[in-house]
Amino acid sequence: MGDVTTARPVIGVLALQGGVAEHLAALERSGADARPVRRPEELAAVHGLVLPGGESTTMTRLLDVFDLYEPLRQRLVDGMPAYGSCAGMIMLSGAVADEDRPASGAPAVRPFGALDVVVRRNAFGRQVDSFETDLDFTGVDGGPVHAVFIRAPWVEKVGSDVRVLAAVPDDTAQDGAAGRIVAVQQGPVFATSFHPELVRGDERVHRYFVQIVRAH
Ligand SMILES: NC(=O)CC[C@H](N)C(=O)O
């Protein structure tokens, strides 16, 4: 092993759907060697993984199709650092409050349980399903982070080992959103309801993850 404080960690982006290219670019700018992950061998070669936004039911299905569900579950059990954005947060959670369970068979979303939280998938209302706000992010210096929410989940319950990193400010114009928890961390795993990869020129959240991977 080289000097862990200066080495460029290899960080994968789960590349089955969603905003993969934006995460890869943000990670590269944040000091990581970033690679798309679609196969078990690719997963085995990374020090940490980003689970991007998209659609958590589709992501669950594609993880099965690409034979990645079980290997990824195992790496999370083994303590691999991970960062989930939006649908990625849902996949890392312990349970989904508003699960649309089919009449028979397996649930449509099978979260990995790497974060001891309950999320609500379609949380921020249907009429206005996207909004943006600035929020304070614990562990990220340099002022508020601009947060873009797109059909985003929020965190409804947190276990005692979970640290809340960010919540929607109380003066938000978005109905019912004030005070909602939108970023959490447990050990080397963290998640945001919003999409920092869409904010050009601000890599602070990705840098935060690169630091976690380096320290691990
Ligand atoms: N932008 C997103 O990732 C949306 C997440 C979506 N609502 C889901 O259930 O997976």
XYZ file of N, CA and C and ligand atoms in Angstrom:
658
model
N 0.833 -1.205 0.000
C 0.000 0.000 0.000
C 0.864 1.250 0.000
N 0.518 2.232 -0.811
C 1.231 3.490 -0.848
C 0.742 4.412 0.257
N 1.112 5.670 0.145
C 0.675 6.674 1.106
C -0.822 6.929 0.897
N -1.625 6.556 1.907
C -3.081 6.633 1.706
C -3.580 8.072 1.581
N -2.814 9.034 2.068
C -3.327 10.404 2.003
C -3.130 11.025 0.621
N -2.211 10.489 -0.182
C -1.985 11.081 -1.499
C -2.414 10.173 -2.646
N -2.659 8.887 -2.367
C -3.011 7.957 -3.443
C -4.346 8.344 -4.067
N -4.485 8.046 -5.359
C -5.746 8.301 -6.065
C -6.611 7.060 -5.924
N -7.656 7.093 -5.079
C -8.453 5.889 -4.881
C -9.258 5.560 -6.143
N -9.494 4.288 -6.363
C -10.315 3.847 -7.494
C -11.771 3.813 -7.027
N -12.584 4.655 -7.639
C -13.988 4.737 -7.240
C -14.870 4.409 -8.443
N -15.764 3.462 -8.257
C -16.672 3.043 -9.315
C -17.972 3.829 -9.266
N -18.635 3.895 -10.414
C -20.002 4.419 -10.473
C -20.855 3.307 -11.066
N -21.844 2.871 -10.314
C -22.751 1.838 -10.803
C -23.399 2.353 -12.082
N -23.171 1.659 -13.207
C -23.478 2.233 -14.521
C -24.586 1.457 -15.227
N -25.656 1.178 -14.511
C -26.773 0.452 -15.106
C -27.805 1.401 -15.689
N -27.914 2.594 -15.099
C -28.839 3.637 -15.576
C -28.512 4.912 -14.810
N -29.111 6.022 -15.208
C -29.008 7.254 -14.432
C -27.794 8.097 -14.787
N -27.473 9.066 -13.916
C -26.473 10.092 -14.213
C -25.040 9.626 -14.026
N -24.619 8.653 -14.812
C -23.309 8.023 -14.616
C -22.165 8.952 -15.027
N -22.265 9.528 -16.221
C -21.164 10.344 -16.760
C -20.867 11.539 -15.857
N -21.915 12.157 -15.318
C -21.728 13.336 -14.452
C -20.980 12.955 -13.182
N -21.301 11.788 -12.604
C -20.594 11.345 -11.396
C -19.134 11.009 -11.706
N -18.903 10.335 -12.841
C -17.526 9.983 -13.214
C -16.686 11.248 -13.346
N -17.242 12.261 -14.019
C -16.502 13.508 -14.228
C -16.241 14.212 -12.897
N -17.250 14.260 -12.025
C -17.086 14.942 -10.737
C -16.052 14.216 -9.869
N -16.032 12.894 -9.925
C -15.060 12.121 -9.138
C -13.651 12.343 -9.650
N -13.488 12.375 -10.984
C -12.161 12.619 -11.569
C -11.641 13.980 -11.132
N -12.530 14.981 -11.141
C -12.123 16.327 -10.722
C -11.848 16.389 -9.225
N -12.316 15.357 -8.476
C -12.152 15.338 -7.017
C -10.973 14.491 -6.571
N -10.160 14.041 -7.515
C -8.949 13.323 -7.136
C -9.084 11.814 -7.111
N -10.124 11.279 -7.735
C -10.286 9.824 -7.793
C -9.992 9.306 -9.201
N -9.652 8.035 -9.274
C -9.598 7.310 -10.540
C -10.982 6.678 -10.698
N -11.842 7.282 -11.528
C -13.260 6.900 -11.588
C -13.538 5.952 -12.744
N -14.308 4.917 -12.472
C -14.605 3.903 -13.498
C -16.057 3.462 -13.437
N -16.685 3.232 -14.601
C -18.035 2.669 -14.594
C -18.006 1.209 -14.139
N -19.036 0.788 -13.420
C -19.129 -0.594 -12.943
C -20.424 -1.222 -13.464
N -20.243 -2.261 -14.295
C -21.385 -3.004 -14.816
C -21.256 -4.501 -14.586
N -20.061 -4.943 -14.195
C -19.806 -6.372 -14.063
C -19.189 -6.677 -12.712
N -19.429 -7.894 -12.184
C -18.880 -8.263 -10.879
C -17.365 -8.048 -10.786
N -16.601 -8.326 -11.866
C -15.136 -8.143 -11.831
C -14.798 -6.667 -11.650
N -15.610 -5.798 -12.291
C -15.366 -4.359 -12.153
C -15.672 -3.902 -10.726
N -16.711 -4.465 -10.142
C -17.058 -4.123 -8.756
C -15.943 -4.536 -7.804
N -15.369 -5.715 -8.070
C -14.322 -6.240 -7.178
C -13.073 -5.362 -7.181
N -12.909 -4.537 -8.243
C -11.662 -3.775 -8.413
C -11.719 -2.357 -7.834
N -12.857 -1.944 -7.251
C -12.948 -0.564 -6.768
C -12.811 -0.490 -5.251
N -12.349 0.693 -4.764
C -12.247 0.939 -3.316
C -13.535 1.497 -2.744
N -14.381 2.035 -3.608
C -15.645 2.613 -3.169
C -16.562 2.720 -4.367
N -17.863 2.929 -4.105
C -18.829 2.927 -5.206
C -19.856 4.034 -5.027
N -20.187 4.706 -6.150
C -21.300 5.654 -6.181
C -22.505 4.956 -6.807
N -23.643 5.048 -6.124
C -24.909 4.578 -6.696
C -25.676 5.822 -7.124
N -25.841 6.042 -8.443
C -26.408 7.295 -8.930
C -27.929 7.324 -8.807
N -28.513 8.455 -9.251
C -29.962 8.553 -9.339
C -30.483 7.726 -10.494
N -31.783 7.712 -10.615
C -32.429 6.895 -11.641
C -33.778 6.497 -11.104
N -34.042 5.212 -11.113
C -35.325 4.709 -10.630
C -35.027 3.434 -9.844
N -35.371 3.462 -8.554
C -34.916 2.375 -7.681
C -35.547 1.015 -8.019
N -36.768 1.028 -8.579
C -37.354 -0.265 -8.984
C -36.574 -0.821 -10.187
N -36.278 0.057 -11.149
C -35.509 -0.362 -12.331
C -34.101 -0.798 -11.921
N -33.507 -0.036 -10.985
C -32.144 -0.362 -10.549
C -32.107 -1.732 -9.879
N -33.129 -2.033 -9.074
C -33.212 -3.344 -8.426
C -33.241 -4.451 -9.484
N -34.070 -4.224 -10.506
C -34.216 -5.235 -11.558
C -32.909 -5.392 -12.343
N -32.268 -4.261 -12.692
C -31.032 -4.335 -13.477
C -29.891 -4.961 -12.668
N -29.856 -4.722 -11.351
C -28.825 -5.356 -10.517
C -28.946 -6.876 -10.603
N -30.187 -7.373 -10.664
C -30.397 -8.817 -10.837
C -29.928 -9.270 -12.219
N -30.367 -8.529 -13.253
C -30.059 -8.905 -14.637
C -28.546 -8.959 -14.861
N -27.798 -8.018 -14.256
C -26.345 -7.947 -14.448
C -25.563 -8.755 -13.411
N -26.280 -9.579 -12.633
C -25.649 -10.421 -11.593
C -24.802 -9.604 -10.624
N -25.309 -8.414 -10.300
C -24.549 -7.542 -9.405
C -25.173 -7.410 -8.022
N -26.434 -7.828 -7.894
C -27.118 -7.564 -6.611
C -26.373 -8.214 -5.447
N -26.133 -9.503 -5.547
C -25.519 -10.236 -4.435
C -24.057 -9.817 -4.188
N -23.217 -9.677 -5.245
C -21.854 -9.189 -5.009
C -21.824 -7.804 -4.368
N -22.725 -6.933 -4.771
C -22.745 -5.586 -4.187
C -23.223 -5.650 -2.734
N -24.245 -6.449 -2.477
C -24.724 -6.601 -1.096
C -23.566 -7.076 -0.213
N -22.791 -8.051 -0.727
C -21.688 -8.609 0.055
C -20.598 -7.574 0.308
N -20.270 -6.772 -0.706
C -19.228 -5.746 -0.494
C -19.675 -4.708 0.528
N -20.963 -4.394 0.530
C -21.469 -3.438 1.531
C -21.404 -4.061 2.924
N -21.737 -5.337 3.035
C -21.621 -6.038 4.320
C -20.163 -6.007 4.787
N -19.226 -6.143 3.836
C -17.796 -6.150 4.162
C -17.241 -4.754 4.453
N -18.076 -3.714 4.322
C -17.656 -2.376 4.726
C -17.119 -1.487 3.624
N -17.431 -1.803 2.362
C -16.988 -0.922 1.277
C -17.642 0.460 1.422
N -16.868 1.552 1.283
C -17.470 2.889 1.270
C -18.412 3.040 0.068
N -19.526 3.695 0.295
C -20.482 3.899 -0.784
C -21.163 5.242 -0.613
N -21.525 5.832 -1.750
C -22.284 7.086 -1.750
C -23.474 6.923 -2.681
N -24.671 7.123 -2.156
C -25.884 7.012 -2.957
C -26.566 8.354 -3.105
N -26.908 8.709 -4.353
C -27.629 9.944 -4.637
C -29.031 9.587 -5.117
N -30.048 10.138 -4.475
C -31.446 9.986 -4.892
C -31.863 8.515 -4.932
N -32.066 7.916 -6.109
C -32.403 6.494 -6.149
C -31.319 5.662 -5.461
N -30.061 6.147 -5.532
C -28.959 5.468 -4.843
C -29.138 5.491 -3.334
N -29.695 6.588 -2.806
C -30.009 6.656 -1.371
C -31.049 5.590 -1.019
N -32.060 5.469 -1.876
C -33.118 4.473 -1.634
C -32.497 3.074 -1.588
N -31.569 2.795 -2.523
C -30.954 1.460 -2.576
C -30.090 1.177 -1.346
N -29.479 2.208 -0.751
C -28.611 2.001 0.421
C -29.403 1.952 1.729
N -30.677 2.342 1.688
C -31.482 2.456 2.914
C -31.821 1.083 3.486
N -32.448 1.140 4.683
C -32.878 -0.092 5.320
C -34.287 -0.487 4.926
N -35.119 0.503 4.639
C -36.506 0.205 4.289
C -37.129 1.400 3.581
N -38.156 1.109 2.779
C -38.880 2.128 2.024
C -40.273 2.261 2.632
N -40.634 3.490 3.038
C -41.928 3.702 3.707
C -43.097 3.513 2.747
N -42.957 4.026 1.518
C -44.065 3.967 0.557
C -43.752 2.953 -0.545
N -43.477 1.746 -0.117
C -43.110 0.687 -1.056
C -44.325 0.305 -1.904
N -44.138 0.232 -3.251
C -45.250 -0.277 -4.061
C -45.024 -1.762 -4.316
N -45.512 -2.521 -3.376
C -45.290 -3.965 -3.404
C -46.294 -4.614 -4.368
N -45.809 -5.399 -5.327
C -46.727 -6.078 -6.227
C -47.625 -7.039 -5.447
N -48.801 -7.365 -6.023
C -49.769 -8.228 -5.349
C -49.117 -9.543 -4.911
N -48.205 -10.043 -5.739
C -47.491 -11.259 -5.341
C -46.028 -11.113 -5.742
N -45.191 -11.932 -5.153
C -43.780 -11.925 -5.532
C -42.958 -10.945 -4.722
N -41.716 -10.733 -5.159
C -40.744 -9.920 -4.421
C -41.117 -8.437 -4.493
N -40.721 -7.647 -3.483
C -40.949 -6.206 -3.554
C -40.203 -5.593 -4.723
N -40.751 -4.488 -5.260
C -40.177 -3.866 -6.451
C -38.829 -3.213 -6.170
N -38.620 -2.745 -4.931
C -37.330 -2.184 -4.529
C -36.776 -3.049 -3.412
N -35.530 -3.507 -3.581
C -34.883 -4.292 -2.517
C -33.657 -3.535 -2.008
N -33.845 -2.667 -1.011
C -32.716 -1.881 -0.529
C -31.699 -2.750 0.198
N -30.424 -2.278 0.194
C -29.329 -3.087 0.735
C -29.200 -3.005 2.254
N -29.800 -2.007 2.869
C -29.702 -1.911 4.322
C -28.330 -1.491 4.843
N -27.568 -0.759 4.022
C -26.253 -0.278 4.472
C -26.393 0.955 5.369
N -27.534 1.616 5.302
C -27.836 2.755 6.179
C -29.074 2.395 6.986
N -28.997 2.608 8.302
C -30.127 2.272 9.165
C -31.142 3.421 9.137
N -31.774 3.579 7.982
C -32.763 4.649 7.804
C -33.984 4.106 7.057
N -35.112 4.765 7.271
C -36.303 4.521 6.463
C -36.469 5.726 5.544
N -36.631 5.473 4.247
C -36.819 6.576 3.302
C -38.234 6.550 2.743
N -38.689 7.728 2.325
C -39.939 7.814 1.571
C -39.560 8.155 0.140
N -39.945 7.293 -0.803
C -39.462 7.430 -2.178
C -40.018 8.660 -2.876
N -41.335 8.764 -2.890
C -41.931 9.874 -3.637
C -42.415 10.892 -2.622
N -41.425 11.597 -2.066
C -41.659 12.335 -0.829
C -42.094 13.774 -1.065
N -41.503 14.441 -2.050
C -41.653 15.887 -2.139
C -42.849 16.330 -2.976
N -43.883 15.516 -3.059
C -45.105 15.956 -3.726
C -45.079 15.703 -5.215
N -46.245 15.595 -5.785
C -46.339 15.194 -7.185
C -46.423 16.367 -8.139
N -47.099 17.467 -7.721
C -47.251 18.614 -8.625
C -45.893 19.232 -8.921
N -45.178 19.586 -7.855
C -43.851 20.177 -8.016
C -42.850 19.080 -7.653
N -42.434 18.283 -8.634
C -41.617 17.138 -8.241
C -40.120 17.423 -8.288
N -39.759 18.632 -8.691
C -38.352 19.014 -8.662
C -38.220 20.400 -8.064
N -37.192 20.624 -7.274
C -36.912 21.964 -6.757
C -35.453 22.056 -6.355
N -35.002 23.285 -6.118
C -33.604 23.514 -5.757
C -33.544 24.399 -4.523
N -32.542 24.191 -3.697
C -32.353 25.044 -2.527
C -30.885 25.000 -2.116
N -30.473 25.951 -1.312
C -29.131 25.912 -0.718
C -29.263 25.370 0.693
N -28.333 24.503 1.090
C -28.414 23.979 2.455
C -27.025 23.773 3.062
N -26.995 23.824 4.394
C -25.753 23.562 5.115
C -25.510 22.068 5.152
N -24.256 21.672 4.916
C -23.901 20.258 4.831
C -22.767 20.011 5.824
N -23.070 19.269 6.888
C -22.060 18.971 7.906
C -20.886 18.214 7.281
N -19.679 18.691 7.514
C -18.497 18.021 6.967
C -18.024 18.636 5.665
N -18.837 19.526 5.086
C -18.462 20.212 3.848
C -18.291 21.692 4.175
N -17.055 22.175 4.039
C -16.766 23.571 4.359
C -16.976 24.465 3.140
N -16.972 25.771 3.391
C -17.008 26.725 2.284
C -18.396 27.234 1.953
N -19.334 27.174 2.908
C -20.670 27.732 2.680
C -21.667 26.687 2.218
N -22.942 27.117 2.072
C -24.016 26.179 1.733
C -23.766 25.464 0.399
N -24.359 24.287 0.278
C -24.293 23.480 -0.943
C -25.597 23.689 -1.714
N -25.482 23.875 -3.035
C -26.695 24.003 -3.850
C -27.235 22.597 -4.139
N -28.493 22.367 -3.753
C -29.066 21.018 -3.845
C -30.203 20.989 -4.868
N -30.091 20.066 -5.837
C -31.100 19.880 -6.875
C -31.862 18.588 -6.569
N -33.164 18.715 -6.355
C -34.004 17.557 -6.025
C -34.870 17.202 -7.231
N -34.848 15.937 -7.643
C -35.656 15.479 -8.782
C -36.420 14.227 -8.353
N -37.731 14.365 -8.147
C -38.550 13.245 -7.635
C -37.809 12.532 -6.494
N -37.361 13.348 -5.559
C -36.390 12.871 -4.575
C -37.049 12.204 -3.374
N -36.317 11.262 -2.767
C -36.755 10.709 -1.487
C -36.344 11.647 -0.347
N -36.954 11.492 0.828
C -36.364 12.064 2.034
C -36.216 10.963 3.055
N -35.480 11.242 4.117
C -35.245 10.245 5.162
C -36.260 10.478 6.266
N -37.014 9.429 6.566
C -38.122 9.592 7.506
C -37.741 9.162 8.923
N -36.849 8.199 9.050
C -36.407 7.728 10.376
C -34.931 7.421 10.289
N -34.176 7.748 11.354
C -32.756 7.391 11.392
C -32.457 6.585 12.646
N -31.634 5.558 12.498
C -31.181 4.766 13.634
C -30.149 5.547 14.445
N -29.800 5.026 15.620
C -28.929 5.768 16.546
C -27.495 5.891 16.023
N -27.069 5.035 15.091
C -25.703 5.117 14.553
C -25.603 6.017 13.326
N -26.706 6.617 12.931
C -26.729 7.416 11.709
C -26.561 8.891 12.044
N -25.672 9.553 11.282
C -25.442 10.979 11.458
C -26.219 11.740 10.382
N -26.970 12.744 10.783
C -27.667 13.589 9.811
C -26.699 14.661 9.325
N -26.469 14.732 8.018
C -25.529 15.700 7.449
C -26.220 16.947 6.911
N -27.473 16.823 6.494
C -28.168 17.979 5.931
C -29.675 17.796 5.995
N -30.361 18.945 6.160
C -31.825 18.972 6.132
C -32.253 20.175 5.300
N -33.485 20.135 4.791
C -34.007 21.277 4.026
C -34.209 22.442 4.995
N -33.765 23.655 4.622
C -33.898 24.811 5.524
C -35.364 25.104 5.855
N -35.583 25.687 7.029
C -36.951 25.946 7.493
C -37.682 26.984 6.649
N -36.917 27.856 5.957
C -37.586 28.922 5.193
C -37.815 28.524 3.726
N -37.800 27.217 3.428
C -38.000 26.777 2.046
C -39.409 27.111 1.564
N -39.536 27.375 0.254
C -40.847 27.644 -0.329
C -41.559 26.335 -0.684
N -40.810 25.247 -0.666
C -41.369 23.955 -1.096
C -42.294 23.396 -0.003
N -43.529 23.138 -0.369
C -44.560 22.649 0.553
C -44.130 21.390 1.308
N -44.202 21.423 2.609
C -43.979 20.218 3.412
C -42.526 19.768 3.506
N -41.601 20.557 2.929
C -40.212 20.094 2.865
C -39.357 20.586 4.039
N -39.815 21.634 4.733
C -38.979 22.254 5.773
C -38.524 21.236 6.803
N -37.217 21.239 7.067
C -36.668 20.377 8.109
C -36.482 18.922 7.701
N -36.889 18.558 6.500
C -36.747 17.149 6.085
C -35.273 16.761 5.954
N -34.936 15.570 6.414
C -33.555 15.083 6.355
C -33.237 14.621 4.941
N -32.159 15.162 4.364
C -31.834 14.865 2.967
C -30.382 14.420 2.755
N -29.604 14.267 3.843
C -28.267 13.673 3.719
C -27.917 12.992 5.039
N -27.422 11.764 4.943
C -27.119 10.958 6.141
C -25.844 10.158 5.918
N -25.216 9.776 7.030
C -24.004 8.957 6.957
C -23.994 7.942 8.087
N -23.502 6.756 7.784
C -23.265 5.730 8.807
C -21.957 5.043 8.452
N -20.929 5.257 9.255
C -19.610 4.713 8.916
C -19.180 5.233 7.564
N -18.698 4.341 6.663
C -18.181 4.802 5.371
C -19.258 4.917 4.294
N -20.523 4.891 4.689
C -21.617 4.944 3.712
C -22.404 6.230 3.928
N -22.620 6.988 2.857
C -23.468 8.170 3.000
C -24.344 8.346 1.776
N -25.357 9.201 1.927
C -26.340 9.356 0.861
C -26.945 10.745 0.906
N -27.311 11.239 -0.287
C -28.026 12.511 -0.397
C -29.293 12.289 -1.218
N -30.376 12.994 -0.843
C -31.603 12.957 -1.641
C -31.412 13.686 -2.958
N -30.422 14.597 -2.970
C -30.258 15.494 -4.114
C -29.076 15.072 -4.984
N -28.824 15.855 -6.036
C -27.896 15.484 -7.121
C -26.732 16.464 -7.232
N -25.695 16.330 -6.420
C -24.566 17.276 -6.529
C -23.826 17.161 -7.858
N -23.958 16.028 -8.535
C -23.257 15.849 -9.816
C -23.808 16.783 -10.887
N -24.990 17.374 -10.640
C -25.591 18.269 -11.631
C -25.184 19.721 -11.432
N -24.454 20.004 -10.343
C -24.025 21.376 -10.071
C -22.580 21.526 -10.535
N -22.424 22.132 -11.717
C -21.082 22.287 -12.305
C -20.229 23.209 -11.451
N -18.966 22.853 -11.306
C -18.042 23.760 -10.634
C -18.046 23.654 -9.118
N -18.807 22.749 -8.548
C -18.773 22.532 -7.099
C -18.700 21.033 -6.827
N -17.483 20.582 -6.528
C -17.272 19.134 -6.307
C -17.179 18.786 -4.826
N -17.650 19.682 -3.940
C -17.375 19.464 -2.518
C -17.986 18.178 -1.971
N -19.170 17.798 -2.436
C -19.789 16.566 -1.927
C -19.019 15.341 -2.438
N -18.585 15.383 -3.700
C -17.771 14.276 -4.225
C -16.416 14.202 -3.525
N -15.842 15.369 -3.231
C -14.578 15.372 -2.475
C -14.763 14.759 -1.098
N -15.915 15.044 -0.501
C -16.225 14.482 0.809
C -16.188 12.943 0.720
N -16.768 12.398 -0.360
C -16.746 10.941 -0.520
C -15.335 10.427 -0.784
N -14.583 11.132 -1.619
C -13.204 10.699 -1.901
C -12.399 10.652 -0.599
N -12.634 11.623 0.295
C -11.954 11.621 1.603
C -12.324 10.372 2.418
N -13.606 10.019 2.396
C -14.061 8.836 3.131
C -13.343 7.599 2.593
N -13.270 7.486 1.267
C -12.644 6.309 0.649
C -11.155 6.278 1.003
N -10.490 7.451 0.928
C -9.063 7.532 1.273
C -8.814 7.106 2.703
N -9.667 7.596 3.611
C -9.466 7.341 5.036
C -9.738 5.878 5.397
N -10.467 5.204 4.497
C -10.938 3.859 4.850
C -9.810 2.826 4.795
N -33.946 11.157 -9.404
C -34.130 10.007 -8.801
O -33.186 9.244 -8.590
C -35.566 9.632 -8.475
C -35.713 8.418 -7.579
C -37.044 7.755 -7.812
N -38.117 8.524 -7.222
C -37.035 6.328 -7.260
O -37.943 5.908 -6.666
O -36.102 5.615 -7.461
